[in-house]
């Protein structure tokens, strides 16, 4: 069984980056892969995160809230945090039918990043402007 682990890890790495990528891009110390896609490619969304892979539509790469929100999902994935303490908490931005505990937390993290005056580059987003802000820790963001 153990001899198949490297093969399994390789397989999982190719399927949506389920294991941490070898990447210089990091948000909160967590590696991620960034992909800028054409406008409308993710409709009805402008950004989307799956495990360690974040896709953002080209017109929104400078949107601090969107980038922070999607990278908060990467942080959640990395820490295997189901955000159970966020159950029932309303989302700040997500539409009610799309509001889950993870979405509520990602919205709160993104709002904290905005309040700190951070820019996409502070989150490690490639080519993003950097302000030098003190980036809020997602683990310290608690339900209201």
mmCIF file of N, CA and C in Angstrom:
data_model
loop_
_atom_site.group_PDB
_atom_site.id
_atom_site.type_symbol
_atom_site.label_atom_id
_atom_site.label_comp_id
_atom_site.label_asym_id
_atom_site.label_seq_id
_atom_site.Cartn_x
_atom_site.Cartn_y
_atom_site.Cartn_z
ATOM 1 N N UNK A 1 0.822 -1.202 0.000
ATOM 2 C CA UNK A 1 0.000 0.000 0.000
ATOM 3 C C UNK A 1 0.864 1.264 0.000
ATOM 4 N N UNK A 2 1.908 1.273 0.827
ATOM 5 C CA UNK A 2 2.743 2.471 0.934
ATOM 6 C C UNK A 2 3.456 2.804 -0.363
ATOM 7 N N UNK A 3 3.724 1.808 -1.174
ATOM 8 C CA UNK A 3 4.425 2.082 -2.428
ATOM 9 C C UNK A 3 3.572 2.872 -3.414
ATOM 10 N N UNK A 4 2.253 2.918 -3.195
ATOM 11 C CA UNK A 4 1.351 3.647 -4.077
ATOM 12 C C UNK A 4 1.136 5.097 -3.638
ATOM 13 N N UNK A 5 1.600 5.473 -2.460
ATOM 14 C CA UNK A 5 1.396 6.836 -1.965
ATOM 15 C C UNK A 5 1.994 7.902 -2.874
ATOM 16 N N UNK A 6 3.235 7.752 -3.367
ATOM 17 C CA UNK A 6 3.754 8.785 -4.285
ATOM 18 C C UNK A 6 2.898 8.924 -5.542
ATOM 19 N N UNK A 7 2.412 7.814 -6.066
ATOM 20 C CA UNK A 7 1.558 7.859 -7.247
ATOM 21 C C UNK A 7 0.239 8.556 -6.935
ATOM 22 N N UNK A 8 -0.327 8.260 -5.775
ATOM 23 C CA UNK A 8 -1.572 8.902 -5.359
ATOM 24 C C UNK A 8 -1.369 10.406 -5.186
ATOM 25 N N UNK A 9 -0.265 10.805 -4.569
ATOM 26 C CA UNK A 9 0.021 12.226 -4.384
ATOM 27 C C UNK A 9 0.162 12.932 -5.726
ATOM 28 N N UNK A 10 0.818 12.298 -6.676
ATOM 29 C CA UNK A 10 0.970 12.872 -8.007
ATOM 30 C C UNK A 10 -0.380 13.020 -8.695
ATOM 31 N N UNK A 11 -1.210 11.999 -8.568
ATOM 32 C CA UNK A 11 -2.547 12.037 -9.153
ATOM 33 C C UNK A 11 -3.371 13.165 -8.550
ATOM 34 N N UNK A 12 -3.368 13.271 -7.230
ATOM 35 C CA UNK A 12 -4.140 14.325 -6.571
ATOM 36 C C UNK A 12 -3.613 15.711 -6.907
ATOM 37 N N UNK A 13 -2.314 15.851 -7.058
ATOM 38 C CA UNK A 13 -1.740 17.157 -7.390
ATOM 39 C C UNK A 13 -2.214 17.632 -8.753
ATOM 40 N N UNK A 14 -2.489 16.716 -9.655
ATOM 41 C CA UNK A 14 -2.950 17.093 -10.984
ATOM 42 C C UNK A 14 -4.441 17.303 -11.063
ATOM 43 N N UNK A 15 -5.158 16.991 -10.020
ATOM 44 C CA UNK A 15 -6.627 17.099 -10.014
ATOM 45 C C UNK A 15 -7.080 18.258 -9.149
ATOM 46 N N UNK A 16 -6.851 19.456 -9.588
ATOM 47 C CA UNK A 16 -7.340 20.620 -8.857
ATOM 48 C C UNK A 16 -6.448 21.048 -7.711
ATOM 49 N N UNK A 17 -5.194 20.622 -7.719
ATOM 50 C CA UNK A 17 -4.247 21.016 -6.681
ATOM 51 C C UNK A 17 -4.781 20.710 -5.295
ATOM 52 N N UNK A 18 -5.067 19.447 -5.034
ATOM 53 C CA UNK A 18 -5.588 19.040 -3.739
ATOM 54 C C UNK A 18 -4.501 18.977 -2.674
ATOM 55 N N UNK A 19 -3.260 18.957 -3.097
ATOM 56 C CA UNK A 19 -2.130 19.017 -2.169
ATOM 57 C C UNK A 19 -1.405 20.334 -2.420
ATOM 58 N N UNK A 20 -0.692 20.845 -1.420
ATOM 59 C CA UNK A 20 -0.045 22.155 -1.608
ATOM 60 C C UNK A 20 0.896 22.153 -2.815
ATOM 61 N N UNK A 21 0.789 23.170 -3.660
ATOM 62 C CA UNK A 21 1.685 23.251 -4.810
ATOM 63 C C UNK A 21 3.057 23.772 -4.399
ATOM 64 N N UNK A 22 4.028 23.502 -5.231
ATOM 65 C CA UNK A 22 5.337 24.128 -5.065
ATOM 66 C C UNK A 22 5.202 25.459 -5.806
ATOM 67 N N UNK A 23 5.038 26.519 -5.044
ATOM 68 C CA UNK A 23 4.744 27.811 -5.657
ATOM 69 C C UNK A 23 5.355 28.931 -4.833
ATOM 70 N N UNK A 24 5.877 29.951 -5.501
ATOM 71 C CA UNK A 24 6.370 31.102 -4.758
ATOM 72 C C UNK A 24 5.230 32.002 -4.269
ATOM 73 N N UNK A 25 4.029 31.789 -4.796
ATOM 74 C CA UNK A 25 2.887 32.597 -4.384
ATOM 75 C C UNK A 25 2.368 32.082 -3.050
ATOM 76 N N UNK A 26 2.198 33.008 -2.093
ATOM 77 C CA UNK A 26 1.726 32.621 -0.765
ATOM 78 C C UNK A 26 0.811 33.698 -0.208
ATOM 79 N N UNK A 27 -0.246 33.245 0.430
ATOM 80 C CA UNK A 27 -1.140 34.124 1.183
ATOM 81 C C UNK A 27 -1.238 33.542 2.582
ATOM 82 N N UNK A 28 -0.921 34.326 3.572
ATOM 83 C CA UNK A 28 -0.912 33.868 4.963
ATOM 84 C C UNK A 28 -0.009 32.650 5.124
ATOM 85 N N UNK A 29 1.072 32.588 4.344
ATOM 86 C CA UNK A 29 2.005 31.490 4.418
ATOM 87 C C UNK A 29 1.576 30.237 3.682
ATOM 88 N N UNK A 30 0.416 30.265 3.067
ATOM 89 C CA UNK A 30 -0.122 29.098 2.366
ATOM 90 C C UNK A 30 0.144 29.257 0.864
ATOM 91 N N UNK A 31 0.765 28.258 0.239
ATOM 92 C CA UNK A 31 1.026 28.361 -1.200
ATOM 93 C C UNK A 31 -0.255 28.241 -2.016
ATOM 94 N N UNK A 32 -0.274 28.926 -3.139
ATOM 95 C CA UNK A 32 -1.427 28.828 -4.040
ATOM 96 C C UNK A 32 -0.978 29.044 -5.467
ATOM 97 N N UNK A 33 -1.831 28.642 -6.383
ATOM 98 C CA UNK A 33 -1.610 28.878 -7.807
ATOM 99 C C UNK A 33 -2.662 29.888 -8.262
ATOM 100 N N UNK A 34 -2.242 30.903 -8.975
ATOM 101 C CA UNK A 34 -3.148 31.938 -9.469
ATOM 102 C C UNK A 34 -3.321 31.796 -10.969
ATOM 103 N N UNK A 35 -4.541 31.966 -11.412
ATOM 104 C CA UNK A 35 -4.826 31.926 -12.850
ATOM 105 C C UNK A 35 -5.764 33.080 -13.179
ATOM 106 N N UNK A 36 -5.365 33.905 -14.110
ATOM 107 C CA UNK A 36 -6.218 34.985 -14.591
ATOM 108 C C UNK A 36 -6.901 34.460 -15.852
ATOM 109 N N UNK A 37 -8.233 34.512 -15.834
ATOM 110 C CA UNK A 37 -9.018 33.978 -16.951
ATOM 111 C C UNK A 37 -9.762 35.124 -17.636
ATOM 112 N N UNK A 38 -10.225 34.913 -18.871
ATOM 113 C CA UNK A 38 -10.941 35.980 -19.582
ATOM 114 C C UNK A 38 -12.241 36.373 -18.880
ATOM 115 N N UNK A 39 -12.656 37.611 -19.108
ATOM 116 C CA UNK A 39 -13.921 38.109 -18.555
ATOM 117 C C UNK A 39 -15.063 37.197 -18.987
ATOM 118 N N UNK A 40 -15.910 36.847 -18.045
ATOM 119 C CA UNK A 40 -17.062 36.009 -18.335
ATOM 120 C C UNK A 40 -16.791 34.515 -18.240
ATOM 121 N N UNK A 41 -15.537 34.113 -18.108
ATOM 122 C CA UNK A 41 -15.193 32.689 -18.080
ATOM 123 C C UNK A 41 -15.729 31.973 -16.843
ATOM 124 N N UNK A 42 -15.934 32.703 -15.764
ATOM 125 C CA UNK A 42 -16.399 32.095 -14.515
ATOM 126 C C UNK A 42 -17.851 32.451 -14.198
ATOM 127 N N UNK A 43 -18.534 33.057 -15.144
ATOM 128 C CA UNK A 43 -19.904 33.528 -14.916
ATOM 129 C C UNK A 43 -20.752 32.440 -14.271
ATOM 130 N N UNK A 44 -21.525 32.781 -13.269
ATOM 131 C CA UNK A 44 -21.893 34.121 -12.820
ATOM 132 C C UNK A 44 -20.925 34.726 -11.802
ATOM 133 N N UNK A 45 -19.786 34.083 -11.543
ATOM 134 C CA UNK A 45 -18.820 34.601 -10.585
ATOM 135 C C UNK A 45 -17.713 35.368 -11.297
ATOM 136 N N UNK A 46 -16.921 36.120 -10.517
ATOM 137 C CA UNK A 46 -15.752 36.803 -11.067
ATOM 138 C C UNK A 46 -14.467 36.128 -10.597
ATOM 139 N N UNK A 47 -14.589 35.317 -9.544
ATOM 140 C CA UNK A 47 -13.457 34.588 -9.004
ATOM 141 C C UNK A 47 -13.928 33.262 -8.441
ATOM 142 N N UNK A 48 -12.997 32.310 -8.355
ATOM 143 C CA UNK A 48 -13.370 30.988 -7.867
ATOM 144 C C UNK A 48 -12.126 30.296 -7.333
ATOM 145 N N UNK A 49 -12.249 29.639 -6.193
ATOM 146 C CA UNK A 49 -11.126 28.901 -5.608
ATOM 147 C C UNK A 49 -11.511 27.442 -5.453
ATOM 148 N N UNK A 50 -10.585 26.575 -5.838
ATOM 149 C CA UNK A 50 -10.725 25.139 -5.641
ATOM 150 C C UNK A 50 -9.422 24.658 -5.031
ATOM 151 N N UNK A 51 -9.482 24.237 -3.784
ATOM 152 C CA UNK A 51 -8.298 23.776 -3.062
ATOM 153 C C UNK A 51 -7.240 24.880 -3.075
ATOM 154 N N UNK A 52 -6.105 24.662 -3.739
ATOM 155 C CA UNK A 52 -5.009 25.643 -3.770
ATOM 156 C C UNK A 52 -4.981 26.447 -5.075
ATOM 157 N N UNK A 53 -5.998 26.338 -5.880
ATOM 158 C CA UNK A 53 -6.043 26.974 -7.199
ATOM 159 C C UNK A 53 -7.082 28.095 -7.169
ATOM 160 N N UNK A 54 -6.642 29.311 -7.481
ATOM 161 C CA UNK A 54 -7.535 30.472 -7.509
ATOM 162 C C UNK A 54 -7.591 31.005 -8.931
ATOM 163 N N UNK A 55 -8.803 31.155 -9.429
ATOM 164 C CA UNK A 55 -9.013 31.755 -10.747
ATOM 165 C C UNK A 55 -9.783 33.053 -10.561
ATOM 166 N N UNK A 56 -9.313 34.102 -11.218
ATOM 167 C CA UNK A 56 -9.959 35.408 -11.168
ATOM 168 C C UNK A 56 -10.063 35.918 -12.596
ATOM 169 N N UNK A 57 -11.232 36.455 -12.940
ATOM 170 C CA UNK A 57 -11.404 37.033 -14.273
ATOM 171 C C UNK A 57 -10.553 38.294 -14.397
ATOM 172 N N UNK A 58 -9.968 38.488 -15.556
ATOM 173 C CA UNK A 58 -9.012 39.573 -15.808
ATOM 174 C C UNK A 58 -9.466 40.953 -15.320
ATOM 175 N N UNK A 59 -10.724 41.366 -15.540
ATOM 176 C CA UNK A 59 -11.088 42.713 -15.094
ATOM 177 C C UNK A 59 -11.110 42.890 -13.571
ATOM 178 N N UNK A 60 -11.002 41.795 -12.804
ATOM 179 C CA UNK A 60 -11.169 41.868 -11.353
ATOM 180 C C UNK A 60 -9.891 41.562 -10.568
ATOM 181 N N UNK A 61 -8.749 41.481 -11.224
ATOM 182 C CA UNK A 61 -7.515 41.109 -10.523
ATOM 183 C C UNK A 61 -7.060 42.160 -9.515
ATOM 184 N N UNK A 62 -7.538 43.388 -9.630
ATOM 185 C CA UNK A 62 -7.181 44.434 -8.663
ATOM 186 C C UNK A 62 -8.259 44.612 -7.594
ATOM 187 N N UNK A 63 -9.301 43.791 -7.629
ATOM 188 C CA UNK A 63 -10.392 43.874 -6.655
ATOM 189 C C UNK A 63 -9.936 43.208 -5.350
ATOM 190 N N UNK A 64 -9.578 44.026 -4.373
ATOM 191 C CA UNK A 64 -9.027 43.526 -3.115
ATOM 192 C C UNK A 64 -9.990 42.564 -2.432
ATOM 193 N N UNK A 65 -11.263 42.928 -2.375
ATOM 194 C CA UNK A 65 -12.242 42.069 -1.712
ATOM 195 C C UNK A 65 -12.286 40.699 -2.383
ATOM 196 N N UNK A 66 -12.381 40.677 -3.695
ATOM 197 C CA UNK A 66 -12.499 39.415 -4.420
ATOM 198 C C UNK A 66 -11.255 38.543 -4.225
ATOM 199 N N UNK A 67 -10.087 39.120 -4.390
ATOM 200 C CA UNK A 67 -8.847 38.355 -4.232
ATOM 201 C C UNK A 67 -8.730 37.832 -2.799
ATOM 202 N N UNK A 68 -8.996 38.675 -1.810
ATOM 203 C CA UNK A 68 -8.909 38.252 -0.408
ATOM 204 C C UNK A 68 -9.931 37.163 -0.099
ATOM 205 N N UNK A 69 -11.132 37.306 -0.622
ATOM 206 C CA UNK A 69 -12.188 36.316 -0.400
ATOM 207 C C UNK A 69 -11.758 34.954 -0.950
ATOM 208 N N UNK A 70 -11.271 34.919 -2.173
ATOM 209 C CA UNK A 70 -10.879 33.646 -2.779
ATOM 210 C C UNK A 70 -9.658 33.046 -2.074
ATOM 211 N N UNK A 71 -8.706 33.882 -1.687
ATOM 212 C CA UNK A 71 -7.539 33.364 -0.977
ATOM 213 C C UNK A 71 -7.900 32.903 0.434
ATOM 214 N N UNK A 72 -8.951 33.460 1.024
ATOM 215 C CA UNK A 72 -9.439 32.954 2.320
ATOM 216 C C UNK A 72 -9.920 31.510 2.154
ATOM 217 N N UNK A 73 -10.516 31.192 1.009
ATOM 218 C CA UNK A 73 -10.923 29.803 0.756
ATOM 219 C C UNK A 73 -9.711 28.881 0.666
ATOM 220 N N UNK A 74 -8.613 29.352 0.097
ATOM 221 C CA UNK A 74 -7.381 28.558 0.044
ATOM 222 C C UNK A 74 -6.889 28.305 1.473
ATOM 223 N N UNK A 75 -6.907 29.346 2.296
ATOM 224 C CA UNK A 75 -6.497 29.205 3.697
ATOM 225 C C UNK A 75 -7.392 28.181 4.405
ATOM 226 N N UNK A 76 -8.703 28.275 4.178
ATOM 227 C CA UNK A 76 -9.635 27.322 4.783
ATOM 228 C C UNK A 76 -9.301 25.890 4.354
ATOM 229 N N UNK A 77 -9.048 25.701 3.062
ATOM 230 C CA UNK A 77 -8.728 24.376 2.541
ATOM 231 C C UNK A 77 -7.444 23.842 3.183
ATOM 232 N N UNK A 78 -6.430 24.678 3.211
ATOM 233 C CA UNK A 78 -5.127 24.264 3.735
ATOM 234 C C UNK A 78 -5.232 23.826 5.195
ATOM 235 N N UNK A 79 -6.020 24.548 5.959
ATOM 236 C CA UNK A 79 -6.165 24.252 7.382
ATOM 237 C C UNK A 79 -7.297 23.268 7.665
ATOM 238 N N UNK A 80 -7.925 22.784 6.607
ATOM 239 C CA UNK A 80 -9.030 21.812 6.720
ATOM 240 C C UNK A 80 -10.099 22.310 7.691
ATOM 241 N N UNK A 81 -10.343 23.600 7.604
ATOM 242 C CA UNK A 81 -11.291 24.221 8.523
ATOM 243 C C UNK A 81 -12.668 24.269 7.882
ATOM 244 N N UNK A 82 -13.630 23.606 8.488
ATOM 245 C CA UNK A 82 -14.996 23.585 7.969
ATOM 246 C C UNK A 82 -15.799 24.808 8.397
ATOM 247 N N UNK A 83 -15.216 25.625 9.259
ATOM 248 C CA UNK A 83 -15.838 26.871 9.700
ATOM 249 C C UNK A 83 -17.178 26.619 10.401
ATOM 250 N N UNK A 84 -17.263 25.558 11.175
ATOM 251 C CA UNK A 84 -18.522 25.216 11.852
ATOM 252 C C UNK A 84 -19.010 26.332 12.771
ATOM 253 N N UNK A 85 -18.077 27.088 13.353
ATOM 254 C CA UNK A 85 -18.496 28.179 14.234
ATOM 255 C C UNK A 85 -19.138 29.335 13.455
ATOM 256 N N UNK A 86 -19.093 29.264 12.119
ATOM 257 C CA UNK A 86 -19.733 30.284 11.283
ATOM 258 C C UNK A 86 -21.109 29.842 10.782
ATOM 259 N N UNK A 87 -21.578 28.680 11.201
ATOM 260 C CA UNK A 87 -22.896 28.180 10.779
ATOM 261 C C UNK A 87 -23.979 29.165 11.215
ATOM 262 N N UNK A 88 -24.827 29.534 10.286
ATOM 263 C CA UNK A 88 -25.927 30.451 10.563
ATOM 264 C C UNK A 88 -25.564 31.920 10.527
ATOM 265 N N UNK A 89 -24.289 32.233 10.365
ATOM 266 C CA UNK A 89 -23.865 33.636 10.294
ATOM 267 C C UNK A 89 -24.159 34.145 8.890
ATOM 268 N N UNK A 90 -24.860 35.274 8.782
ATOM 269 C CA UNK A 90 -25.151 35.796 7.438
ATOM 270 C C UNK A 90 -23.876 36.285 6.745
ATOM 271 N N UNK A 91 -23.859 36.106 5.453
ATOM 272 C CA UNK A 91 -22.725 36.570 4.651
ATOM 273 C C UNK A 91 -22.820 38.076 4.442
ATOM 274 N N UNK A 92 -21.664 38.709 4.361
ATOM 275 C CA UNK A 92 -21.636 40.155 4.129
ATOM 276 C C UNK A 92 -21.957 40.493 2.682
ATOM 277 N N UNK A 93 -21.556 39.624 1.742
ATOM 278 C CA UNK A 93 -21.696 39.940 0.324
ATOM 279 C C UNK A 93 -22.450 38.855 -0.438
ATOM 280 N N UNK A 94 -22.221 37.591 -0.112
ATOM 281 C CA UNK A 94 -22.837 36.498 -0.862
ATOM 282 C C UNK A 94 -24.362 36.582 -0.816
ATOM 283 N N UNK A 95 -24.985 36.161 -1.892
ATOM 284 C CA UNK A 95 -26.447 36.110 -1.915
ATOM 285 C C UNK A 95 -26.892 35.008 -0.950
ATOM 286 N N UNK A 96 -28.057 35.159 -0.307
ATOM 287 C CA UNK A 96 -28.480 34.203 0.720
ATOM 288 C C UNK A 96 -28.432 32.736 0.281
ATOM 289 N N UNK A 97 -28.820 32.404 -0.922
ATOM 290 C CA UNK A 97 -28.809 31.020 -1.379
ATOM 291 C C UNK A 97 -27.420 30.448 -1.551
ATOM 292 N N UNK A 98 -26.409 31.305 -1.552
ATOM 293 C CA UNK A 98 -25.025 30.865 -1.727
ATOM 294 C C UNK A 98 -24.226 31.029 -0.432
ATOM 295 N N UNK A 99 -24.883 31.454 0.637
ATOM 296 C CA UNK A 99 -24.191 31.713 1.892
ATOM 297 C C UNK A 99 -24.030 30.425 2.693
ATOM 298 N N UNK A 100 -22.784 30.034 2.885
ATOM 299 C CA UNK A 100 -22.422 28.884 3.707
ATOM 300 C C UNK A 100 -21.482 29.393 4.804
ATOM 301 N N UNK A 101 -21.177 28.568 5.789
ATOM 302 C CA UNK A 101 -20.208 29.024 6.800
ATOM 303 C C UNK A 101 -18.870 29.448 6.189
ATOM 304 N N UNK A 102 -18.391 28.727 5.188
ATOM 305 C CA UNK A 102 -17.125 29.100 4.546
ATOM 306 C C UNK A 102 -17.237 30.438 3.811
ATOM 307 N N UNK A 103 -18.365 30.665 3.156
ATOM 308 C CA UNK A 103 -18.564 31.937 2.450
ATOM 309 C C UNK A 103 -18.661 33.099 3.436
ATOM 310 N N UNK A 104 -19.344 32.876 4.565
ATOM 311 C CA UNK A 104 -19.473 33.931 5.577
ATOM 312 C C UNK A 104 -18.092 34.303 6.124
ATOM 313 N N UNK A 105 -17.274 33.293 6.401
ATOM 314 C CA UNK A 105 -15.925 33.561 6.902
ATOM 315 C C UNK A 105 -15.076 34.263 5.840
ATOM 316 N N UNK A 106 -15.125 33.789 4.591
ATOM 317 C CA UNK A 106 -14.335 34.413 3.520
ATOM 318 C C UNK A 106 -14.741 35.871 3.317
ATOM 319 N N UNK A 107 -16.049 36.158 3.399
ATOM 320 C CA UNK A 107 -16.506 37.554 3.312
ATOM 321 C C UNK A 107 -15.927 38.380 4.459
ATOM 322 N N UNK A 108 -15.955 37.835 5.681
ATOM 323 C CA UNK A 108 -15.450 38.566 6.849
ATOM 324 C C UNK A 108 -13.943 38.806 6.736
ATOM 325 N N UNK A 109 -13.210 37.809 6.258
ATOM 326 C CA UNK A 109 -11.765 37.977 6.064
ATOM 327 C C UNK A 109 -11.507 39.064 5.022
ATOM 328 N N UNK A 110 -12.238 39.018 3.929
ATOM 329 C CA UNK A 110 -12.054 40.023 2.869
ATOM 330 C C UNK A 110 -12.365 41.427 3.375
ATOM 331 N N UNK A 111 -13.402 41.573 4.183
ATOM 332 C CA UNK A 111 -13.717 42.888 4.752
ATOM 333 C C UNK A 111 -12.609 43.359 5.692
ATOM 334 N N UNK A 112 -12.028 42.436 6.466
ATOM 335 C CA UNK A 112 -10.926 42.799 7.366
ATOM 336 C C UNK A 112 -9.692 43.219 6.569
ATOM 337 N N UNK A 113 -9.438 42.545 5.458
ATOM 338 C CA UNK A 113 -8.307 42.904 4.590
ATOM 339 C C UNK A 113 -8.527 44.308 4.017
ATOM 340 N N UNK A 114 -9.752 44.593 3.590
ATOM 341 C CA UNK A 114 -10.071 45.941 3.092
ATOM 342 C C UNK A 114 -9.883 46.982 4.192
ATOM 343 N N UNK A 115 -10.396 46.688 5.391
ATOM 344 C CA UNK A 115 -10.302 47.631 6.504
ATOM 345 C C UNK A 115 -8.849 47.908 6.890
ATOM 346 N N UNK A 116 -7.963 46.940 6.671
ATOM 347 C CA UNK A 116 -6.544 47.119 6.989
ATOM 348 C C UNK A 116 -5.806 47.901 5.900
ATOM 349 N N UNK A 117 -6.516 48.216 4.809
ATOM 350 C CA UNK A 117 -5.899 48.978 3.724
ATOM 351 C C UNK A 117 -4.968 48.162 2.852
ATOM 352 N N UNK A 118 -5.172 46.864 2.831
ATOM 353 C CA UNK A 118 -4.305 45.977 2.046
ATOM 354 C C UNK A 118 -4.679 46.006 0.567
ATOM 355 N N UNK A 119 -3.742 45.580 -0.253
ATOM 356 C CA UNK A 119 -3.920 45.491 -1.697
ATOM 357 C C UNK A 119 -3.641 44.056 -2.138
ATOM 358 N N UNK A 120 -4.007 43.684 -3.367
ATOM 359 C CA UNK A 120 -3.789 42.302 -3.815
ATOM 360 C C UNK A 120 -2.351 41.799 -3.655
ATOM 361 N N UNK A 121 -1.371 42.650 -3.876
ATOM 362 C CA UNK A 121 0.021 42.237 -3.730
ATOM 363 C C UNK A 121 0.386 41.881 -2.297
ATOM 364 N N UNK A 122 -0.281 42.495 -1.325
ATOM 365 C CA UNK A 122 -0.037 42.155 0.074
ATOM 366 C C UNK A 122 -0.447 40.715 0.368
ATOM 367 N N UNK A 123 -1.378 40.206 -0.440
ATOM 368 C CA UNK A 123 -1.851 38.831 -0.311
ATOM 369 C C UNK A 123 -1.040 37.862 -1.156
ATOM 370 N N UNK A 124 -0.038 38.386 -1.848
ATOM 371 C CA UNK A 124 0.784 37.542 -2.702
ATOM 372 C C UNK A 124 0.258 37.386 -4.112
ATOM 373 N N UNK A 125 -0.802 38.138 -4.466
ATOM 374 C CA UNK A 125 -1.358 38.016 -5.813
ATOM 375 C C UNK A 125 -0.333 38.515 -6.823
ATOM 376 N N UNK A 126 -0.065 37.743 -7.877
ATOM 377 C CA UNK A 126 0.979 38.123 -8.842
ATOM 378 C C UNK A 126 0.661 39.437 -9.558
ATOM 379 N N UNK A 127 1.642 40.314 -9.565
ATOM 380 C CA UNK A 127 1.501 41.594 -10.241
ATOM 381 C C UNK A 127 0.653 42.593 -9.494
ATOM 382 N N UNK A 128 0.150 42.215 -8.320
ATOM 383 C CA UNK A 128 -0.711 43.105 -7.549
ATOM 384 C C UNK A 128 0.079 44.168 -6.806
ATOM 385 N N UNK A 129 -0.547 45.318 -6.653
ATOM 386 C CA UNK A 129 0.075 46.408 -5.907
ATOM 387 C C UNK A 129 0.216 46.014 -4.436
ATOM 388 N N UNK A 130 1.252 46.561 -3.791
ATOM 389 C CA UNK A 130 1.549 46.270 -2.394
ATOM 390 C C UNK A 130 1.458 47.554 -1.589
ATOM 391 N N UNK A 131 0.779 47.496 -0.443
ATOM 392 C CA UNK A 131 0.679 48.664 0.423
ATOM 393 C C UNK A 131 1.588 48.545 1.636
ATOM 394 N N UNK A 132 1.971 47.317 1.978
ATOM 395 C CA UNK A 132 2.757 47.109 3.190
ATOM 396 C C UNK A 132 1.891 47.046 4.433
ATOM 397 N N UNK A 133 0.621 46.801 4.261
ATOM 398 C CA UNK A 133 -0.326 46.749 5.384
ATOM 399 C C UNK A 133 0.004 45.587 6.322
ATOM 400 N N UNK A 134 -0.620 45.601 7.484
ATOM 401 C CA UNK A 134 -0.566 44.459 8.393
ATOM 402 C C UNK A 134 -1.754 43.584 8.023
ATOM 403 N N UNK A 135 -1.464 42.457 7.393
ATOM 404 C CA UNK A 135 -2.501 41.560 6.891
ATOM 405 C C UNK A 135 -3.207 40.862 8.052
ATOM 406 N N UNK A 136 -4.548 40.979 8.129
ATOM 407 C CA UNK A 136 -5.257 40.299 9.214
ATOM 408 C C UNK A 136 -5.142 38.780 9.073
ATOM 409 N N UNK A 137 -5.036 38.096 10.202
ATOM 410 C CA UNK A 137 -4.926 36.645 10.234
ATOM 411 C C UNK A 137 -6.334 36.037 10.135
ATOM 412 N N UNK A 138 -6.596 35.185 9.131
ATOM 413 C CA UNK A 138 -7.928 34.569 9.008
ATOM 414 C C UNK A 138 -8.362 33.809 10.261
ATOM 415 N N UNK A 139 -7.413 33.242 10.999
ATOM 416 C CA UNK A 139 -7.761 32.506 12.214
ATOM 417 C C UNK A 139 -8.287 33.426 13.303
ATOM 418 N N UNK A 140 -7.932 34.713 13.229
ATOM 419 C CA UNK A 140 -8.384 35.647 14.266
ATOM 420 C C UNK A 140 -9.744 36.270 13.947
ATOM 421 N N UNK A 141 -10.249 36.033 12.759
ATOM 422 C CA UNK A 141 -11.557 36.580 12.370
ATOM 423 C C UNK A 141 -12.636 35.675 12.955
ATOM 424 N N UNK A 142 -13.453 36.228 13.817
ATOM 425 C CA UNK A 142 -14.490 35.461 14.523
ATOM 426 C C UNK A 142 -15.878 35.935 14.106
ATOM 427 N N UNK A 143 -16.867 35.046 14.245
ATOM 428 C CA UNK A 143 -18.245 35.448 13.905
ATOM 429 C C UNK A 143 -18.689 36.631 14.767
ATOM 430 N N UNK A 144 -19.514 37.473 14.210
ATOM 431 C CA UNK A 144 -19.994 38.639 14.988
ATOM 432 C C UNK A 144 -20.897 38.210 16.135
#
